[in-house]
Coordinates of C-alpha atoms in Angstrom, one line a residue:
M1 CA -30.5 7.1 145.0
V2 CA -30.3 4.9 148.6
Q3 CA -31.3 1.3 148.4
R4 CA -32.8 -0.3 151.3
L5 CA -30.7 -3.3 152.5
P6 CA -32.1 -6.9 152.4
L7 CA -32.7 -6.9 156.3
D8 CA -34.3 -3.8 156.5
A9 CA -36.6 -4.9 153.6
F10 CA -37.5 -8.0 155.5
F11 CA -38.2 -6.5 158.8
Q12 CA -40.7 -4.0 156.8
R13 CA -42.2 -7.0 155.3
E14 CA -42.5 -8.9 158.8
T15 CA -44.1 -5.8 160.2
T16 CA -46.4 -4.8 157.4
H17 CA -48.1 -8.1 156.4
P18 CA -46.9 -11.1 159.4
H19 CA -50.0 -13.1 158.7
K20 CA -49.3 -13.5 154.8
R21 CA -48.2 -16.8 153.3
Y22 CA -44.5 -16.4 152.5
M23 CA -43.0 -20.0 152.0
V24 CA -44.6 -23.2 150.9
Q25 CA -42.5 -26.2 151.8
P26 CA -43.4 -29.8 150.8
Q27 CA -42.5 -32.2 154.0
V28 CA -41.8 -35.9 153.9
G29 CA -44.7 -38.2 153.6
G30 CA -46.9 -35.4 151.1
Q31 CA -47.9 -32.8 154.0
I32 CA -47.4 -29.3 152.9
E33 CA -46.1 -26.5 155.5
E34 CA -47.0 -22.9 155.2
L35 CA -44.7 -20.5 156.8
S36 CA -45.9 -16.8 157.1
W37 CA -43.5 -13.9 157.1
A38 CA -43.8 -13.5 161.0
Q39 CA -43.1 -17.3 161.4
V40 CA -40.2 -16.9 159.2
G41 CA -38.9 -13.9 161.1
N42 CA -39.5 -15.8 164.5
Q43 CA -37.4 -18.8 163.5
A44 CA -34.8 -16.5 162.1
R45 CA -34.6 -14.5 165.4
R46 CA -34.2 -17.6 167.4
A47 CA -31.4 -18.9 165.2
A48 CA -29.8 -15.7 165.5
A49 CA -30.0 -15.7 169.3
W50 CA -28.6 -19.2 169.2
L51 CA -25.6 -17.9 167.0
R52 CA -24.7 -14.7 169.0
A53 CA -24.7 -17.2 172.2
Q54 CA -21.8 -19.0 170.2
E55 CA -19.7 -15.6 170.7
L56 CA -18.0 -16.0 167.5
E57 CA -16.0 -13.3 166.1
P58 CA -18.0 -10.8 163.9
G59 CA -18.2 -11.5 160.3
S60 CA -17.4 -15.2 161.1
R61 CA -18.3 -17.4 157.6
I62 CA -20.9 -19.9 158.2
A63 CA -21.9 -22.8 155.5
I64 CA -25.2 -23.5 154.1
I65 CA -25.1 -27.2 152.6
S66 CA -28.6 -27.8 151.5
K67 CA -30.8 -28.4 148.4
N68 CA -33.6 -25.4 148.4
C69 CA -35.9 -25.7 151.1
A70 CA -37.6 -23.0 153.2
H71 CA -35.0 -23.3 156.0
W72 CA -32.2 -22.3 153.5
I73 CA -33.6 -18.7 153.5
I74 CA -34.5 -18.9 157.2
A75 CA -30.8 -19.9 158.1
D76 CA -29.7 -17.3 155.8
L77 CA -31.4 -14.6 157.5
A78 CA -30.2 -15.7 160.8
I79 CA -26.7 -15.5 159.6
W80 CA -27.4 -11.8 158.6
M81 CA -29.2 -10.8 161.9
A82 CA -26.4 -12.7 164.1
G83 CA -23.5 -10.3 162.0
H84 CA -22.0 -12.9 159.9
V85 CA -21.2 -14.0 156.3
S86 CA -23.2 -17.0 154.5
V87 CA -21.3 -19.3 152.5
P88 CA -23.7 -21.6 150.3
L89 CA -22.5 -24.5 148.8
Y90 CA -23.9 -26.7 146.2
P91 CA -25.9 -29.8 147.3
N92 CA -24.0 -32.3 145.2
L93 CA -20.4 -31.6 145.7
T94 CA -18.0 -34.3 146.8
A95 CA -16.4 -34.5 150.0
E96 CA -13.2 -33.1 148.6
S97 CA -14.9 -30.1 147.2
V98 CA -17.0 -29.3 150.2
R99 CA -13.2 -29.6 152.0
Q100 CA -11.8 -27.0 149.4
I101 CA -14.3 -24.3 150.1
L102 CA -14.9 -24.6 154.0
E103 CA -11.2 -24.4 154.5
H104 CA -10.7 -21.6 152.0
S105 CA -13.7 -19.8 153.2
E106 CA -12.4 -20.2 156.9
S107 CA -16.1 -21.5 157.9
V108 CA -16.7 -22.0 161.4
L109 CA -20.2 -23.6 161.3
A110 CA -22.2 -25.5 158.9
F111 CA -25.9 -25.8 158.3
I112 CA -26.9 -29.0 156.9
G113 CA -30.3 -29.4 155.4
K114 CA -32.2 -31.4 152.5
L115 CA -29.5 -33.3 150.8
D116 CA -29.2 -36.8 148.7
D117 CA -26.2 -38.0 149.7
W118 CA -24.9 -36.7 152.6
P119 CA -22.5 -39.5 153.7
A120 CA -20.6 -39.0 150.5
M121 CA -20.4 -35.3 151.6
S122 CA -20.1 -35.4 155.5
G123 CA -16.2 -36.3 155.1
G124 CA -15.4 -33.1 153.7
V125 CA -16.5 -31.3 157.0
P126 CA -13.1 -30.5 158.6
E127 CA -12.6 -31.3 162.2
G128 CA -13.9 -28.6 164.5
V129 CA -16.6 -27.4 162.2
P130 CA -19.8 -28.0 164.2
T131 CA -22.8 -28.8 162.1
V132 CA -26.3 -27.8 162.7
G133 CA -29.1 -30.1 161.3
L134 CA -32.2 -27.9 159.7
P135 CA -35.7 -29.6 160.0
L136 CA -35.5 -31.8 156.4
R137 CA -31.8 -32.7 157.4
P138 CA -30.5 -36.0 156.3
A139 CA -30.0 -39.1 158.8
G140 CA -26.8 -39.0 160.6
R141 CA -25.4 -37.2 163.6
F142 CA -25.2 -33.3 164.0
D143 CA -23.8 -31.5 166.7
S144 CA -27.0 -29.3 167.2
L145 CA -30.4 -29.7 165.7
W146 CA -32.5 -26.7 164.5
S147 CA -35.1 -27.3 167.3
D148 CA -32.1 -26.6 169.8
L149 CA -31.9 -23.0 168.2
Q150 CA -35.4 -22.6 168.4
A151 CA -35.6 -23.2 172.2
F152 CA -33.9 -19.7 172.1
E153 CA -35.5 -16.4 173.1
P154 CA -35.9 -14.4 169.9
I155 CA -33.7 -11.4 169.4
S156 CA -35.8 -8.5 170.0
D157 CA -33.8 -5.9 168.0
N158 CA -33.6 -5.3 164.2
P159 CA -29.9 -5.4 163.3
Q160 CA -28.7 -3.1 160.5
P161 CA -25.4 -4.3 158.9
A162 CA -23.1 -1.9 157.0
A163 CA -23.9 -1.3 153.6
D164 CA -20.7 -2.2 152.5
Q165 CA -20.8 -5.2 155.0
L166 CA -19.8 -8.7 153.4
A167 CA -23.1 -10.3 153.2
T168 CA -22.1 -13.6 151.3
I169 CA -19.0 -15.6 149.6
I170 CA -20.5 -17.2 146.6
Y171 CA -18.3 -20.0 145.0
T172 CA -18.7 -20.1 141.7
S173 CA -19.4 -23.4 140.2
G174 CA -16.6 -23.3 137.6
T175 CA -16.1 -25.5 134.7
T176 CA -12.1 -26.1 135.8
G177 CA -10.3 -25.9 138.8
M178 CA -10.9 -24.3 142.4
P179 CA -14.1 -22.4 142.4
K180 CA -13.6 -18.6 142.9
G181 CA -15.4 -17.0 145.9
V182 CA -17.1 -14.1 144.8
M183 CA -17.8 -11.4 147.8
H184 CA -21.0 -9.7 147.8
T185 CA -22.1 -7.1 150.4
F186 CA -25.6 -6.0 151.6
A187 CA -25.3 -2.7 149.2
N188 CA -24.9 -5.3 146.1
F189 CA -28.1 -7.5 147.1
G190 CA -30.0 -4.4 147.8
Y191 CA -28.9 -2.7 144.8
T192 CA -30.2 -5.6 142.8
G193 CA -33.3 -6.5 144.9
S194 CA -34.8 -3.2 144.6
Q195 CA -34.2 -2.6 140.7
A196 CA -35.4 -6.0 139.6
V197 CA -38.6 -5.4 141.6
E198 CA -38.8 -2.0 139.8
L199 CA -37.8 -3.5 136.4
F200 CA -40.6 -6.4 136.5
D201 CA -43.2 -4.7 138.4
V202 CA -43.3 -7.9 140.8
G203 CA -45.4 -7.5 144.0
A204 CA -46.8 -9.5 147.0
D205 CA -49.6 -11.1 144.9
D206 CA -46.8 -13.1 142.8
R207 CA -45.8 -16.6 143.4
V208 CA -42.5 -18.2 142.3
L209 CA -41.4 -22.0 142.4
S210 CA -37.7 -22.2 144.0
Y211 CA -36.2 -25.1 142.2
L212 CA -32.6 -24.2 140.7
P213 CA -30.1 -24.2 143.4
L214 CA -30.6 -21.4 145.9
C215 CA -26.6 -21.3 146.0
H216 CA -26.4 -20.0 142.9
V217 CA -26.8 -16.2 142.2
A218 CA -29.8 -16.5 139.9
E219 CA -31.9 -18.2 142.2
R220 CA -30.5 -16.4 145.1
M221 CA -31.6 -12.9 143.3
F222 CA -34.7 -14.0 141.5
V223 CA -36.4 -15.8 144.4
Q224 CA -34.8 -14.8 147.8
M225 CA -34.1 -11.5 147.1
V226 CA -37.2 -10.5 144.8
S227 CA -39.4 -12.3 147.4
I228 CA -37.9 -9.8 150.5
Y229 CA -38.3 -6.6 148.2
A230 CA -41.4 -7.6 146.3
G231 CA -43.4 -9.7 148.7
Q232 CA -43.9 -12.6 146.7
S233 CA -44.6 -16.1 147.9
I234 CA -42.3 -18.9 147.3
F235 CA -43.2 -22.4 146.8
F236 CA -40.4 -25.2 146.9
A237 CA -40.0 -28.1 144.9
E238 CA -40.0 -31.5 146.8
S239 CA -37.8 -33.2 144.0
L240 CA -37.2 -33.9 140.4
D241 CA -39.9 -36.6 140.6
T242 CA -42.7 -34.5 141.8
F243 CA -41.6 -31.3 139.8
V244 CA -44.4 -31.5 137.3
H245 CA -47.0 -32.0 140.5
D246 CA -44.7 -29.4 142.5
I247 CA -45.1 -26.5 139.3
R248 CA -48.7 -27.2 139.0
R249 CA -49.5 -26.6 142.9
A250 CA -47.6 -23.3 142.6
R251 CA -49.0 -22.1 139.3
P252 CA -46.0 -19.3 139.5
T253 CA -46.7 -16.1 137.9
V254 CA -43.2 -15.6 137.1
F255 CA -40.7 -18.4 136.3
F256 CA -37.0 -18.5 135.4
G257 CA -35.6 -21.6 134.1
V258 CA -32.2 -22.4 132.1
P259 CA -32.4 -23.7 128.4
R260 CA -32.1 -27.0 129.4
I261 CA -35.5 -26.8 131.7
W262 CA -37.4 -24.9 128.6
G263 CA -36.4 -27.7 126.3
K264 CA -37.2 -30.5 128.6
F265 CA -40.6 -28.8 129.0
Q266 CA -41.1 -29.1 125.1
M267 CA -40.0 -32.6 124.9
G268 CA -42.4 -33.5 127.7
V269 CA -45.0 -32.2 125.6
F270 CA -43.8 -33.7 122.5
S271 CA -43.8 -37.2 124.4
K272 CA -47.5 -37.0 124.5
M273 CA -48.4 -35.6 121.2
P274 CA -46.1 -35.4 118.0
P275 CA -44.9 -32.0 117.2
K276 CA -46.3 -32.0 113.8
K277 CA -49.8 -32.7 114.9
L278 CA -49.3 -30.1 117.8
D279 CA -48.4 -27.8 115.0
R280 CA -51.3 -28.4 112.8
L281 CA -53.5 -28.1 115.6
L282 CA -52.3 -24.9 116.7
K283 CA -52.7 -23.3 113.4
I284 CA -56.5 -23.9 113.8
P285 CA -58.4 -20.4 114.5
F286 CA -59.8 -20.7 118.1
L287 CA -58.7 -24.2 118.5
G288 CA -55.2 -23.4 118.5
R289 CA -55.5 -20.8 121.3
V290 CA -57.5 -23.4 123.5
M291 CA -54.9 -26.0 122.5
A292 CA -52.3 -23.5 123.6
R293 CA -53.7 -22.7 127.1
K294 CA -54.3 -26.5 127.6
V295 CA -50.5 -27.1 127.0
L296 CA -49.5 -24.2 129.4
A297 CA -52.0 -25.7 132.0
G298 CA -50.6 -29.0 131.5
L299 CA -46.9 -27.7 132.3
G300 CA -48.0 -25.3 135.1
L301 CA -47.1 -22.3 133.2
D302 CA -50.8 -20.8 132.5
A303 CA -50.3 -18.0 135.2
V304 CA -47.1 -17.0 134.1
R305 CA -46.7 -13.1 133.6
Y306 CA -42.8 -13.2 133.1
A307 CA -40.9 -16.1 131.8
M308 CA -37.2 -15.9 131.4
S309 CA -34.3 -18.1 130.5
G310 CA -30.7 -17.3 131.8
G311 CA -27.2 -19.4 132.4
A312 CA -26.7 -19.9 128.3
P313 CA -28.2 -18.9 125.0
V314 CA -31.7 -20.1 124.4
P315 CA -32.3 -21.4 120.8
D316 CA -34.5 -19.3 118.8
A317 CA -36.7 -22.2 117.6
L318 CA -37.3 -22.9 121.1
V319 CA -38.5 -19.2 121.9
D320 CA -40.9 -19.2 119.2
W321 CA -42.3 -22.3 119.8
Y322 CA -43.4 -20.9 123.5
Q323 CA -44.4 -17.4 121.7
R324 CA -47.1 -19.6 119.5
L325 CA -48.1 -20.9 123.1
G326 CA -48.7 -17.5 124.3
L327 CA -45.7 -17.5 126.6
E328 CA -43.1 -15.1 126.0
I329 CA -39.8 -15.9 127.2
L330 CA -37.0 -13.2 128.0
E331 CA -33.6 -13.7 127.9
V332 CA -31.4 -12.9 131.0
Y333 CA -27.6 -12.2 130.6
G334 CA -25.8 -12.0 134.4
M335 CA -23.0 -13.7 136.2
T336 CA -22.4 -14.4 139.6
E337 CA -19.8 -11.5 139.6
N338 CA -22.6 -9.0 139.2
C339 CA -25.3 -10.8 140.9
G340 CA -26.9 -11.6 137.5
Y341 CA -27.9 -8.2 136.8
S342 CA -26.7 -6.9 133.3
H343 CA -29.4 -7.4 130.4
V344 CA -32.6 -8.9 129.8
G345 CA -35.2 -8.5 127.1
R346 CA -38.5 -6.7 127.3
P347 CA -41.6 -7.6 126.6
G348 CA -42.9 -7.2 123.3
S349 CA -39.6 -5.9 121.8
R350 CA -37.3 -9.4 121.4
K351 CA -35.0 -9.4 118.7
S352 CA -33.7 -12.5 116.9
G353 CA -30.2 -13.4 118.1
W354 CA -29.9 -10.7 120.4
I355 CA -30.3 -10.9 124.5
G356 CA -31.6 -7.3 124.9
Q357 CA -30.9 -4.3 126.4
S358 CA -28.8 -3.2 129.7
N359 CA -30.6 -3.4 132.9
P360 CA -31.7 0.6 134.5
G361 CA -28.3 1.3 136.4
V362 CA -26.1 -0.8 134.1
D363 CA -22.9 1.0 132.2
V364 CA -21.8 -1.2 129.5
R365 CA -18.9 -1.1 126.8
I366 CA -16.8 -3.3 124.6
S367 CA -13.3 -3.4 124.9
E368 CA -10.8 -3.2 122.0
Q369 CA -10.7 -7.2 122.3
G370 CA -14.4 -7.5 122.0
E371 CA -14.9 -8.1 125.5
V372 CA -18.5 -7.1 127.1
Q373 CA -17.5 -5.2 130.3
V374 CA -20.3 -3.9 132.7
R375 CA -20.6 -1.9 135.8
S376 CA -23.4 -1.0 138.6
G377 CA -24.2 -1.4 142.1
S378 CA -24.4 -5.1 141.6
V379 CA -20.6 -5.6 140.6
T380 CA -19.0 -7.8 143.2
Q381 CA -16.2 -6.2 145.9
G382 CA -13.9 -9.1 144.5
Y383 CA -12.8 -12.7 145.0
Y384 CA -12.1 -13.6 148.7
K385 CA -8.3 -14.0 149.2
Q386 CA -7.5 -13.6 145.5
P387 CA -6.4 -9.7 145.1
Q388 CA -4.4 -10.6 142.0
L389 CA -7.2 -12.1 140.3
T390 CA -9.8 -9.4 141.3
A391 CA -7.6 -6.9 139.8
E392 CA -7.6 -8.7 136.8
T393 CA -11.3 -8.9 136.6
I394 CA -12.5 -5.4 137.9
T395 CA -10.9 -2.3 135.9
E396 CA -9.8 0.7 138.1
D397 CA -12.8 2.7 136.8
G398 CA -15.0 0.0 138.1
F399 CA -16.1 -2.1 135.0
L400 CA -16.4 -6.0 135.6
C401 CA -14.4 -8.0 132.7
T402 CA -17.3 -10.7 131.8
G403 CA -14.7 -12.6 129.7
D404 CA -17.6 -12.8 126.9
K405 CA -17.1 -11.7 123.5
G406 CA -19.9 -9.5 122.4
E407 CA -21.3 -6.5 120.5
Q408 CA -24.1 -4.1 120.7
D409 CA -26.3 -2.3 118.2
G410 CA -27.4 1.2 117.9
D411 CA -30.6 0.6 120.3
G412 CA -28.4 -1.0 122.9
Y413 CA -29.2 -4.7 122.3
L414 CA -26.1 -7.0 123.1
R415 CA -25.3 -9.9 121.3
L416 CA -22.7 -12.6 122.6
T417 CA -20.5 -14.3 120.0
G418 CA -18.4 -16.5 122.6
R419 CA -16.4 -16.8 125.6
I420 CA -13.0 -15.4 125.0
K421 CA -11.2 -18.5 127.0
E422 CA -13.5 -20.7 124.9
I423 CA -12.5 -19.8 121.5
F424 CA -10.1 -22.3 120.0
K425 CA -7.6 -22.2 117.1
T426 CA -7.5 -25.1 114.3
S427 CA -4.7 -26.4 113.1
K428 CA -4.7 -24.0 110.3
G429 CA -4.2 -21.4 112.7
K430 CA -8.0 -20.1 112.3
Y431 CA -9.7 -19.0 115.4
V432 CA -13.4 -20.5 116.0
A433 CA -16.1 -19.2 118.8
P434 CA -17.9 -22.5 119.6
A435 CA -21.5 -21.0 121.3
P436 CA -22.7 -19.7 118.2
I437 CA -22.5 -22.8 116.1
E438 CA -23.8 -24.8 119.3
N439 CA -26.8 -22.4 119.4
R440 CA -27.8 -23.4 115.7
L441 CA -27.3 -27.0 116.4
A442 CA -29.6 -27.0 119.8
A443 CA -32.6 -25.7 117.5
H444 CA -33.0 -29.2 116.4
S445 CA -36.0 -30.7 118.3
E446 CA -34.2 -34.0 119.0
I447 CA -30.6 -32.5 120.4
E448 CA -30.6 -32.0 124.3
Q449 CA -27.0 -30.8 124.6
V450 CA -24.1 -30.0 122.2
C451 CA -20.4 -29.3 122.3
V452 CA -18.4 -27.8 119.4
V453 CA -14.7 -28.6 119.8
G454 CA -11.6 -28.3 117.2
D455 CA -8.7 -27.0 118.8
G456 CA -5.8 -28.3 117.0
L457 CA -7.9 -30.1 114.6
P458 CA -8.2 -28.9 110.8
Q459 CA -11.9 -28.3 111.0
P460 CA -14.4 -28.2 114.2
I461 CA -16.5 -31.2 115.1
A462 CA -19.7 -31.1 117.2
L463 CA -20.7 -33.4 119.8
C464 CA -24.3 -33.9 120.9
V465 CA -26.7 -35.9 123.2
L466 CA -30.2 -36.8 122.1
S467 CA -33.2 -36.0 124.1
E468 CA -34.9 -38.7 125.6
A469 CA -37.6 -38.6 122.8
G470 CA -34.8 -38.7 120.0
R471 CA -33.1 -41.6 121.8
K472 CA -36.4 -43.3 120.9
E473 CA -36.5 -42.8 117.2
L474 CA -35.0 -45.0 114.8
R475 CA -31.5 -43.8 113.8
E476 CA -32.4 -44.6 110.0
S477 CA -35.0 -41.5 110.4
L478 CA -33.4 -39.2 112.4
Q479 CA -30.3 -39.3 110.6
G480 CA -31.6 -37.5 107.6
S481 CA -32.6 -34.5 109.4
L482 CA -29.3 -34.1 111.0
V483 CA -27.3 -34.5 108.1
E484 CA -29.7 -31.9 106.5
L485 CA -29.2 -29.7 109.6
L486 CA -25.4 -29.8 109.5
E487 CA -25.7 -29.0 105.8
R488 CA -27.8 -26.0 106.4
I489 CA -25.6 -24.6 109.5
N490 CA -22.4 -25.1 107.5
D491 CA -23.5 -23.3 104.4
S492 CA -24.2 -20.2 106.8
L493 CA -20.5 -20.7 108.3
D494 CA -17.3 -19.2 107.0
K495 CA -15.1 -21.8 105.5
H496 CA -12.9 -22.3 108.4
E497 CA -15.6 -22.8 110.8
R498 CA -17.6 -25.4 109.1
L499 CA -18.4 -28.8 110.9
R500 CA -16.4 -31.7 109.7
A501 CA -18.8 -34.0 111.7
L502 CA -21.7 -34.3 114.1
I503 CA -21.0 -37.3 116.6
V504 CA -24.1 -38.4 118.6
I505 CA -23.0 -39.5 121.9
D506 CA -24.6 -42.4 123.6
D507 CA -23.4 -41.5 127.1
V508 CA -25.5 -39.2 129.1
W509 CA -23.8 -36.0 130.3
A510 CA -25.1 -35.3 133.8
V511 CA -24.1 -33.4 137.0
E512 CA -23.7 -36.6 138.4
N513 CA -21.0 -38.0 136.3
G514 CA -19.2 -34.7 136.3
F515 CA -20.0 -33.5 132.7
L516 CA -22.0 -30.8 133.8
T517 CA -21.6 -27.9 136.5
P518 CA -24.4 -28.0 139.0
T519 CA -26.1 -25.1 137.1
L520 CA -26.3 -27.5 133.9
K521 CA -23.6 -25.8 132.0
I522 CA -21.6 -28.5 129.8
K523 CA -17.8 -29.1 131.3
R524 CA -16.0 -28.8 128.1
A525 CA -12.4 -30.0 129.6
V526 CA -14.2 -33.2 130.7
I527 CA -15.7 -33.8 127.4
E528 CA -12.5 -33.1 125.6
G529 CA -10.7 -35.5 128.4
V530 CA -13.4 -38.3 127.6
Y531 CA -13.3 -38.1 124.0
G532 CA -10.6 -36.2 122.8
P533 CA -8.5 -39.4 121.8
R534 CA -10.9 -40.1 119.0
F535 CA -11.4 -36.7 117.5
H536 CA -8.7 -37.2 115.1
E537 CA -10.5 -40.9 114.2
W538 CA -13.9 -39.2 114.2
M539 CA -12.5 -36.3 111.7
E540 CA -11.8 -39.2 108.8
Y541 CA -14.9 -40.8 109.4
G542 CA -16.9 -40.8 105.9
T543 CA -20.2 -39.7 106.8
L544 CA -21.1 -36.1 108.2
V545 CA -23.3 -37.7 111.4
H546 CA -22.3 -41.1 112.8
W547 CA -22.9 -42.5 116.3
H548 CA -20.6 -42.7 118.9
D549 CA -21.4 -46.5 119.9
E550 CA -21.0 -47.5 116.1
I551 CA -17.6 -46.1 115.3

């Protein structure tokens, strides 16, 4: 089946319903700007004309450094229309990381948009790389402004890049080392966008809120590509402070979140109503349904048709809680290297502990080592300038080696049992996969983040960070439930997997202090580096659960 490529799909939207609302962008000062498909196309075409006038080599790499905003996507379209390759960067990188990526990709130009701390990043832009300030740009000096680009006459042709032409290089957020540049062609994006729209029956009447980084493949596919192929409207979040207002304004019909977001929503509800009281009310006939709708409306999720979670396993207890509110969360599995298109749960067919079945067109196999390997039209062409790593990651017959250990049941459901590289060996010579244990610990309503460690230790230990509500609880009252949780989990584990201790960390693990990746995954190496010197000491402490700041 021949898939429409992204620009062809966009040109069709531009022609079919030029005046339909496409993007809704909050402005500085509280105003809201709405852009139609025709307006987006016009701005992209003018920017493409300016790019053509720069006489860059065809296929030049052009960076986008910005938080999510309408002009992030418009700049991306303009880069493609001008025959170049977009290189998106996370908006909170250090100057050193910015320089690494711009130099490695050989980017010749950078679009600079909505950013919180541009002065801290700007030093990473190499000399000789011009910058273009987007409308929501930070203060500072730029070589050109978006208004300069808009002074050009728009291109009148509809460029049609080849299916195998490189569209973008997505640098992974990686938990260690230099990020890898994942290369995706227009065919990769076209395959994923077309299949995703068909899989979920998303259409032009749907609405989505864009708030996870657009430079990450999940948001790039779920928001940008699906909007082009389905015609859905995109609402952009203004900031973390206005997030609740933004989501209520958008009332999305499809919503994608990482487990931490779903957990934060729940904690927000619990901060206004104790869990036990809400639980009692939800059990009351009729009143329970009214209360559930009220809770979802308060979160801005009352119009959601499809709710999805990805990036990490979502605890069953959290999924069950939303189910009681009438919102079914479907777990998604994928990675940058396959455009996030691999597996997803189907409505009404959830199986506890299992992600779901493979997406249409995806071949799956489990290697002799237990690694999940997948093949589809979404799989990357490889890593930019890293042919050896590409050969190690993509088999000769086209399967992507995911690095995840897993298993399939007779119905094709997939369950992950850990990362091959994250599995550690205790000093007793036994191997432990941390992810399944972390999942069980995360079921506690007051635990927000957790990391199980144990490389070289006699037994594993767990480190956790409490939620905001958990931090307010008296330690004496929380101690009992944590001990009970730990004992219950240990009873279900093999002897060599049982946790010797649970350490409640007083620090905050965040992107800003380096404990989390931009996609909110914990950096195990950082956690082990910071707390590792005390692991043996904590092993010998007398109680099962203890607080980091008291020992």
